[in-house]
CSV table of C-alpha atoms and ligand atoms in Angstrom, one decimal:
chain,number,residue,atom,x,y,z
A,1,UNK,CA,14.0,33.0,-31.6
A,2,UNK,CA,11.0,30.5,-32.3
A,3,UNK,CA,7.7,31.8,-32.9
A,4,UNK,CA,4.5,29.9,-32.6
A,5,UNK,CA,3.8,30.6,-35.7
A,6,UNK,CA,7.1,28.6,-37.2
A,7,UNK,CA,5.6,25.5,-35.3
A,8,UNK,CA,4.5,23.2,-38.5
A,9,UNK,CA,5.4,19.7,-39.1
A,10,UNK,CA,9.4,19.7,-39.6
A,11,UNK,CA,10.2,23.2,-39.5
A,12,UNK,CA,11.5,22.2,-36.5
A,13,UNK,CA,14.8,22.1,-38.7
A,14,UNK,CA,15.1,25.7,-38.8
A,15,UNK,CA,16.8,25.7,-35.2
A,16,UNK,CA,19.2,23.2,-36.6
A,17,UNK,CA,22.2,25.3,-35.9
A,18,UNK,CA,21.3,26.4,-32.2
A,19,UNK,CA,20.5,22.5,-31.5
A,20,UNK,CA,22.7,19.3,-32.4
A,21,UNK,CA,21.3,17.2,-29.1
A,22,UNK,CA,20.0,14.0,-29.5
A,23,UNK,CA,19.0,13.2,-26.4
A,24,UNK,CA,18.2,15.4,-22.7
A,25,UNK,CA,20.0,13.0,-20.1
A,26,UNK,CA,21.1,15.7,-17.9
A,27,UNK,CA,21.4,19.4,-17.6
A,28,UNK,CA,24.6,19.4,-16.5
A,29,UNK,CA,26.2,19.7,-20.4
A,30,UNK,CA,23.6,22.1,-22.0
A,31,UNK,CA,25.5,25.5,-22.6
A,32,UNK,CA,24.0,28.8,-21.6
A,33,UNK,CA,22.3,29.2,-25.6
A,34,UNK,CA,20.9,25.8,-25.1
A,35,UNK,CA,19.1,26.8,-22.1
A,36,UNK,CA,18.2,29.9,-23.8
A,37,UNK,CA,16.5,28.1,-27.2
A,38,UNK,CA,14.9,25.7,-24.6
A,39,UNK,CA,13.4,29.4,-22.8
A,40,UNK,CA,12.6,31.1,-26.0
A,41,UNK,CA,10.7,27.8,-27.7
A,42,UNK,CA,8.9,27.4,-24.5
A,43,UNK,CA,7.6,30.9,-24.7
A,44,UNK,CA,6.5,29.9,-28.2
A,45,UNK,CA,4.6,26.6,-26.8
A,46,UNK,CA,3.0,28.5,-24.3
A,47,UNK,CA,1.5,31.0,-26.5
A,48,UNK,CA,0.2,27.5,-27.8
A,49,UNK,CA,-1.4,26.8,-24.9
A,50,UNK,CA,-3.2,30.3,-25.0
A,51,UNK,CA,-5.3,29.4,-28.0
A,52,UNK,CA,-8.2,27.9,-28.1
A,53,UNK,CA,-7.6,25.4,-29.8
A,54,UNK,CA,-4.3,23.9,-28.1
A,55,UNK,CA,-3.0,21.7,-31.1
A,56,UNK,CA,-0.6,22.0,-33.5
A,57,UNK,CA,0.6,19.0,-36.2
A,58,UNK,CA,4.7,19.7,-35.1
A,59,UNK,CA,5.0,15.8,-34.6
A,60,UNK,CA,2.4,14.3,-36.8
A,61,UNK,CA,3.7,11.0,-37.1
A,62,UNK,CA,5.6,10.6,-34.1
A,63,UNK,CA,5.3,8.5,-31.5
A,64,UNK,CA,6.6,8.8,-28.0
A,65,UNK,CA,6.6,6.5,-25.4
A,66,UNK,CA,6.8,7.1,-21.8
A,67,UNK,CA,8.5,4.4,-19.9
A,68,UNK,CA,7.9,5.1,-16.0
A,69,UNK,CA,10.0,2.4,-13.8
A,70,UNK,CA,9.1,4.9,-10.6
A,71,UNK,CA,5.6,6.4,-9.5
A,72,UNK,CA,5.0,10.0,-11.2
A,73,UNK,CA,1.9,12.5,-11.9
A,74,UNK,CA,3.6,15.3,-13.3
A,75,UNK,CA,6.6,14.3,-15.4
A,76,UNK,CA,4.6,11.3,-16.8
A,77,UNK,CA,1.2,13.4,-17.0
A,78,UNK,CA,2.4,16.9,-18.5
A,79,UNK,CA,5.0,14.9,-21.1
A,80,UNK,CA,2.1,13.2,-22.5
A,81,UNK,CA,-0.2,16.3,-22.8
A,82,UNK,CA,3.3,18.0,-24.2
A,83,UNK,CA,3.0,15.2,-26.7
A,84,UNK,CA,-0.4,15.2,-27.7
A,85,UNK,CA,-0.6,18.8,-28.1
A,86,UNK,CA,2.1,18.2,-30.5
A,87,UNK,CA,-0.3,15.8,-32.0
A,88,UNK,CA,2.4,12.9,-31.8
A,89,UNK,CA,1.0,10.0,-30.6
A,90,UNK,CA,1.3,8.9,-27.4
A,91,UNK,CA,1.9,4.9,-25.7
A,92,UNK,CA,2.1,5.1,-21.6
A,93,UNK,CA,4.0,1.8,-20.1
A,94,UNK,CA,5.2,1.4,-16.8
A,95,UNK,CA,7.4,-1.3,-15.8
A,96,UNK,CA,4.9,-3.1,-13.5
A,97,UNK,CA,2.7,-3.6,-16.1
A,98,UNK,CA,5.5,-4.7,-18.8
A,99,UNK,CA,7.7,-7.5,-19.3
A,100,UNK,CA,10.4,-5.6,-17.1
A,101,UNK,CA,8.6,-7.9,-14.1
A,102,UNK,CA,9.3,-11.1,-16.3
A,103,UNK,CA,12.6,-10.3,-16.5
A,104,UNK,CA,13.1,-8.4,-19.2
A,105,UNK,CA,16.7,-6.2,-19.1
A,106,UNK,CA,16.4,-2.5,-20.0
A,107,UNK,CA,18.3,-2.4,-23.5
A,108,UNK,CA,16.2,-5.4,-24.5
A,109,UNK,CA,13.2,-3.0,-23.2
A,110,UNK,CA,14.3,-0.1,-25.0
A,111,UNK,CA,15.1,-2.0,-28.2
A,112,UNK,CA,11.4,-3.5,-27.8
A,113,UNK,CA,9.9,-0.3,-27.5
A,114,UNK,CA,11.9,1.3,-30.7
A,115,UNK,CA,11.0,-1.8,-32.4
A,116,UNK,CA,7.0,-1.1,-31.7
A,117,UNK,CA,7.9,2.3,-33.3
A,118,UNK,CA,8.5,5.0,-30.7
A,119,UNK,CA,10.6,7.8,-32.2
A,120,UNK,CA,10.9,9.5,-28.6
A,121,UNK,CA,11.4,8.1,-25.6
A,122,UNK,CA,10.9,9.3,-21.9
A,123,UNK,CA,12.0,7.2,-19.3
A,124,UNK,CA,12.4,7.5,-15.5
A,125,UNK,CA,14.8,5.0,-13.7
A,126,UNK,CA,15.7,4.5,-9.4
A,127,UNK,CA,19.3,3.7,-10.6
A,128,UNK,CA,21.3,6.8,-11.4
A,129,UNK,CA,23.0,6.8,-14.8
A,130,UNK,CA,20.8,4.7,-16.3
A,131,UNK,CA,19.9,7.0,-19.2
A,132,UNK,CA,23.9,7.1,-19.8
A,133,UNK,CA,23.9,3.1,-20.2
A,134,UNK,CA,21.2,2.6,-22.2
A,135,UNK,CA,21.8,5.8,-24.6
A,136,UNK,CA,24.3,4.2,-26.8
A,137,UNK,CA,21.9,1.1,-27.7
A,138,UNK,CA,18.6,2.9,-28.8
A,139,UNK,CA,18.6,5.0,-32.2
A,140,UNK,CA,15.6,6.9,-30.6
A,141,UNK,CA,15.7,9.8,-28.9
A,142,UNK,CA,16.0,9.6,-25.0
A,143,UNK,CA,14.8,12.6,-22.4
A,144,UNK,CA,15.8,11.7,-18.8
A,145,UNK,CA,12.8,12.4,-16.6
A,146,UNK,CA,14.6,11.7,-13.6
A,147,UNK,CA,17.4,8.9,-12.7
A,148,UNK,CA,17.9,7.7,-9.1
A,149,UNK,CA,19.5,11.0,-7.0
A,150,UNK,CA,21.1,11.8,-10.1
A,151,UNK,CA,19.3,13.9,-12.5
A,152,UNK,CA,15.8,15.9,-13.6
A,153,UNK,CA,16.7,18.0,-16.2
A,154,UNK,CA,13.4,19.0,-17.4
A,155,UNK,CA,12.5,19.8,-14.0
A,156,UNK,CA,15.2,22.4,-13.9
A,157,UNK,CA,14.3,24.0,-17.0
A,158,UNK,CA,10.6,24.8,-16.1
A,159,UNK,CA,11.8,25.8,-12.6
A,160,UNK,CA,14.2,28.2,-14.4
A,161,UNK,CA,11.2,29.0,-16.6
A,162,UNK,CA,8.8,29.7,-13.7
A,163,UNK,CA,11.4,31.9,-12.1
A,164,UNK,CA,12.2,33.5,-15.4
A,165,UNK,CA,8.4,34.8,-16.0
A,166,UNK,CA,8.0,35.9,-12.2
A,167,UNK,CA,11.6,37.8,-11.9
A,168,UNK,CA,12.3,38.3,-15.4
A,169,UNK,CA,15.9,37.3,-14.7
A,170,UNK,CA,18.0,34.7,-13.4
A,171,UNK,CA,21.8,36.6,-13.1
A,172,UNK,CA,21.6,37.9,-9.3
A,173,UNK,CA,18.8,36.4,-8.0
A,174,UNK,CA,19.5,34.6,-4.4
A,175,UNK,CA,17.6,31.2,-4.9
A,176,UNK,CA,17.4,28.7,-1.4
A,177,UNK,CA,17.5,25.1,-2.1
A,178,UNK,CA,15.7,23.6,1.5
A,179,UNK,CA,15.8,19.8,2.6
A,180,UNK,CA,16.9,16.5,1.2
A,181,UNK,CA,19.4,18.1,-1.4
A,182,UNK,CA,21.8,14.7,-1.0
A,183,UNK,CA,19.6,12.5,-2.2
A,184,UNK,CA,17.5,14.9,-4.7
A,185,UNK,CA,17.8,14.9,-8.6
A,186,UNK,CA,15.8,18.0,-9.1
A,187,UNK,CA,18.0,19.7,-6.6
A,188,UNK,CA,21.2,18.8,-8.4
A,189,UNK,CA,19.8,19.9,-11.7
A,190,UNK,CA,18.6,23.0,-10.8
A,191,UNK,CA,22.1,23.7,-9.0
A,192,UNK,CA,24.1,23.2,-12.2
A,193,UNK,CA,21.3,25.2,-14.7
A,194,UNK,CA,21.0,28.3,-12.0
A,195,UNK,CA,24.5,28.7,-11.1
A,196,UNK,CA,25.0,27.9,-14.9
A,197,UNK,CA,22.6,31.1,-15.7
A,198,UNK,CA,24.1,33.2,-13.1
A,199,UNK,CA,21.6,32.6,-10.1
A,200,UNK,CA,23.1,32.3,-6.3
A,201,UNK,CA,22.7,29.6,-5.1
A,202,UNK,CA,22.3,28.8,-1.4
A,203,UNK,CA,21.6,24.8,-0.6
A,204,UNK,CA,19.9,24.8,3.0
A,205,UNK,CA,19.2,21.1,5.4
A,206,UNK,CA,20.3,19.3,8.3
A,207,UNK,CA,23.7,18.4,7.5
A,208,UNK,CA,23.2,14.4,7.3
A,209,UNK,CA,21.1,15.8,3.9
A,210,UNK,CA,23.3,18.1,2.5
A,211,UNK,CA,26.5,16.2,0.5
A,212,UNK,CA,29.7,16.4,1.5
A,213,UNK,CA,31.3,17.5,-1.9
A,214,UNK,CA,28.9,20.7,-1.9
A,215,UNK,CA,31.4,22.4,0.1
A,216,UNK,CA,34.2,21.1,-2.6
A,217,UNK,CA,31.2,22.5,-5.1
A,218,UNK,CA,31.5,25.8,-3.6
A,219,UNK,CA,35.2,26.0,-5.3
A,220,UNK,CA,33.7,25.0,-8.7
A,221,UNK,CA,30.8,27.1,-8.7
A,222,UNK,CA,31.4,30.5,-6.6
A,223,UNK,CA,28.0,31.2,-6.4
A,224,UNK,CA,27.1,28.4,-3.8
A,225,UNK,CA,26.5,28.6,-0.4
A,226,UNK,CA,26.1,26.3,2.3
A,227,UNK,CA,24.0,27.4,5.4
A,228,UNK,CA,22.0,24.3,8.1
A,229,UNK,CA,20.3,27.1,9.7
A,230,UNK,CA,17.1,28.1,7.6
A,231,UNK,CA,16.5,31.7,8.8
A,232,UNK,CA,20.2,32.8,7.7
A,233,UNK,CA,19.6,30.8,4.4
A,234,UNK,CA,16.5,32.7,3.5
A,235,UNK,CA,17.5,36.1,4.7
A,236,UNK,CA,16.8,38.4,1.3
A,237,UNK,CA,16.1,35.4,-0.2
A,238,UNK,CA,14.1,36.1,-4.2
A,239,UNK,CA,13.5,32.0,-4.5
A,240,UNK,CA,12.8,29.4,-1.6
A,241,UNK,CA,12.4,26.2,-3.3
A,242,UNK,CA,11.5,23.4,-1.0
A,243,UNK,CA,12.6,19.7,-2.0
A,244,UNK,CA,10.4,16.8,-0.9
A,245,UNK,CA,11.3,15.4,2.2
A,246,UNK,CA,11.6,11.4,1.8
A,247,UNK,CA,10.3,9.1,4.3
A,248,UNK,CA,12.6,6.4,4.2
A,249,UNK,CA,15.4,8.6,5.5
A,250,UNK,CA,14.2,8.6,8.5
A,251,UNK,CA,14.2,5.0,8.7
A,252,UNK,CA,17.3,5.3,7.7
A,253,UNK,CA,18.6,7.3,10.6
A,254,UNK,CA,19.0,10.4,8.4
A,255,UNK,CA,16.9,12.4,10.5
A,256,UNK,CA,15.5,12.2,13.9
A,257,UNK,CA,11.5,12.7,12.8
A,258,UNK,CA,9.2,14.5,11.6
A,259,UNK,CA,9.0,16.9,14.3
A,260,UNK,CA,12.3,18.3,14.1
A,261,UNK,CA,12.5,18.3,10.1
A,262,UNK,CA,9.2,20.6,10.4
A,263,UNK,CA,10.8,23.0,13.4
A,264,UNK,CA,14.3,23.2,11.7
A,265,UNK,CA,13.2,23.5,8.0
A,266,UNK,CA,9.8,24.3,6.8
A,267,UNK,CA,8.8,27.2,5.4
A,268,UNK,CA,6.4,28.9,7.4
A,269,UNK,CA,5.0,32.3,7.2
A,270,UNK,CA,7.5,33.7,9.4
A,271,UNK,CA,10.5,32.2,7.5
A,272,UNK,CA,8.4,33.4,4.7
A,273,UNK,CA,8.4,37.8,6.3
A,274,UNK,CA,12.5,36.8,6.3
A,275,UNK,CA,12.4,36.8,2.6
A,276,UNK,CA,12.1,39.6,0.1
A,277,UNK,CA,8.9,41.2,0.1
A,278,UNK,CA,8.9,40.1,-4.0
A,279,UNK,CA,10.1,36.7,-3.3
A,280,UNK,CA,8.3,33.5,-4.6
A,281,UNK,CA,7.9,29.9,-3.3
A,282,UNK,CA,8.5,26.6,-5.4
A,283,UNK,CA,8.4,23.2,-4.4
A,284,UNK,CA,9.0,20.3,-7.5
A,285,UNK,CA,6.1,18.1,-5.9
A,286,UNK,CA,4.5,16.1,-4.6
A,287,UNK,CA,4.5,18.2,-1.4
A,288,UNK,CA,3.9,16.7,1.7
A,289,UNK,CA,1.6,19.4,3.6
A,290,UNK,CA,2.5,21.2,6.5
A,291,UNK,CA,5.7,19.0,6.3
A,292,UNK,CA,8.0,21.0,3.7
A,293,UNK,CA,5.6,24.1,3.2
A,294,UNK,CA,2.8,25.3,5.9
A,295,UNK,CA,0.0,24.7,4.2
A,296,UNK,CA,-1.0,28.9,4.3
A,297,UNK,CA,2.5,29.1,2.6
A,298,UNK,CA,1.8,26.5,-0.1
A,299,UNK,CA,-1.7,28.1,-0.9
A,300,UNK,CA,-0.6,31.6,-0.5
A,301,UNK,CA,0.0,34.1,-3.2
A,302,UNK,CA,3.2,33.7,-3.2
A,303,UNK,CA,3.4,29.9,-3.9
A,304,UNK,CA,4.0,29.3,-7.7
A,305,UNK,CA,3.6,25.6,-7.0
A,306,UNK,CA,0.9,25.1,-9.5
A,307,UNK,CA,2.5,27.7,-12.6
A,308,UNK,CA,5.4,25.4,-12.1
A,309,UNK,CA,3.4,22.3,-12.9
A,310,UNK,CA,1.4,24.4,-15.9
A,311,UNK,CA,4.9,25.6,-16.9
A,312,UNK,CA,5.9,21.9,-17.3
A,313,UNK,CA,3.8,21.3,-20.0
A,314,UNK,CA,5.0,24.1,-22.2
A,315,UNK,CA,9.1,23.0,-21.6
A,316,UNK,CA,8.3,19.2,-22.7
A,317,UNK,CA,6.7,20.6,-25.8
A,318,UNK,CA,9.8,22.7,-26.5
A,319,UNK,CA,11.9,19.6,-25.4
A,320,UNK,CA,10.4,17.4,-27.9
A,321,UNK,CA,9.7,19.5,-30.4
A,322,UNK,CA,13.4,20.0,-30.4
A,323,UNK,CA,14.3,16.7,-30.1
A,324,UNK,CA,11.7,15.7,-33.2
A,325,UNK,CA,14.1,18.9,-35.4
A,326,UNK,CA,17.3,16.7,-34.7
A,327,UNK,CA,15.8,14.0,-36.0
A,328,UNK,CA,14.9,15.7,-39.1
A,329,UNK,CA,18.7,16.4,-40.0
B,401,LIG,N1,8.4,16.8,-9.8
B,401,LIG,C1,8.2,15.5,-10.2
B,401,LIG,O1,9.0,14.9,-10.8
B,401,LIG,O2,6.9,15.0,-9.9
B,401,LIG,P1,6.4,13.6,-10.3
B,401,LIG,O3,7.1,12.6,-9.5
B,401,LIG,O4,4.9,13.6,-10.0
B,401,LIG,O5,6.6,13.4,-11.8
């Protein structure tokens, strides 16, 4: 267990035994203790975050550099405060304001950006797998936030985080995955970290949006169910966790409009009374209004929308101030 209090320059090296990762490219191959160092350090960062004064020197000297190849507020936003309330410093790029647009490939980037100085580096990428390509060429470390339709692994871990201060557990719990889970990285993390920590998960959309191999999934991981129609889904449900519906599937022909995605799968209050009386709503943002959530839903009291966006700050600071320990050794 870290305490806040252990939080000082390099004694980051005292979790050296429970944490041997170099980079976070997935969540996929972190082990149950893993998950539950990442819980108990987060705790630790958000007692941080309590204090007044919301700063401690864990990684003085450090510098980490975000390198955003896809829009974001949250990731990009709550890793930097993570960063700076680490007291690392902190270089924002994007790759329409780099030499990406000149041509530049991304190992030549990456190798660029080390050679500036960075010591961590967190990158989002459209192309899935990315992260695994360019891992190999940079001697810094590398946190995934968020590949193609592949991966969010810090997403999953303050999800698991939010539902782990609300419910106080994870083994049991009936979590709902609605919409786009096909094409969603934060739904495919959070399916491999809450099955991995014992949760039931239950993946819920129109069935050009739900992926074929989930049903092969369902022999891997027990725990998952499949279910189009959202009132059965939700039925005793402790999580609902709404995805983001993306525009350009309906231009693909993945859906017929709007209209029906709203009728067939948002959470409304009604949905909502099919739930447990205790249960809580998440959503990984941005929300489109009225669209995924009703908008009395999404501003209710049992929307954790925003501790789930607070939450994120605390699990990057655990992130990197793991990350800076394995540097140590
Ligand atoms: N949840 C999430 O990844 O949001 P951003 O795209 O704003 O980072």
């Amino acid at each position: 267990m870290i305490r806040s209090e252990q939080i000082e320059p390099c004694a980051a090296a005292e979790h050296s035994g429970a944490w041997a990762r170099r980079h976070v490219l997935d969540i996929e191959d972190f082990s149950v203790p893993e998950i539950e160092l990442v819980m108990q350090t987060t705790s630790a960062m958000k007692e941080i975050l309590s204090r007044p004064l919301k700063k401690v020197p864990a990684l003085r000297g450090k510098t980490v550099v975000t390198l955003f190849y896809e829009a974001s507020t949250r990731t990009r936003g709550s890793f930097e405060m993570a960063a700076k309330h680490l007291s690392a410093d902190v270089v924002n790029m994007t790759a329409q304001a780099s030499s990406v647009t000149k041509g530049e490939s991304l190992i030549n980037t990456l190798n660029t950006i080390e050679a500036i100085g960075a010591d961590i580096i967190i990158m989002r990428h459209p192309l899935s797998g990315a992260h695994y390509c360019a891992a190999p060429h940079v001697k810094a470390n590398l946190v995934n936030a968020g590949d193609g339709w592949h991966a969010h692994p810090t997403q999953a871990l303050l999800d698991l985080y939010t539902i782990l201060n609300r419910k106080g557990r994870i083994a049991g719990l009936k979590v709902v995955i609605v919409g786009d889970v096909k094409h969603s990285r934060v739904a495919h993390s959070n399916i491999w970290c809450l099955t991995k920590m014992g949760a039931n998960v239950v993946v819920c959309g129109p069935p050009t949006l739900l992926p074929e191999g989930l049903k092969t999934a369902q022999l891997l991981f027990p725990g998952i169910g499949v279910e189009t129609n959202i009132e059965k889904a939700v039925k005793d449900a402790d999580v609902v966790m709404e995805l983001r519906l993306q525009k350009e599937r309906m231009q693909s022909g993945l859906l017929p409009g709007l209209r029906d995605f709203i009728a067939g799968y948002q959470l409304d209050s009604k949905r909502l009374a099919l739930t447990k009386p205790d249960s809580i709503v998440m959503h990984p943002g941005p929300v489109n209004e009225d669209v995924e959530l009703a908008a009395d839903v999404l501003h209710g009291g049992r929307s954790v929308v925003n501790d789930q966006v607070t939450n994120g700050v605390a699990v990057r600071m655990a992130i990197l101030y793991l990350l800076a320990g394995s540097r140590e050794q």
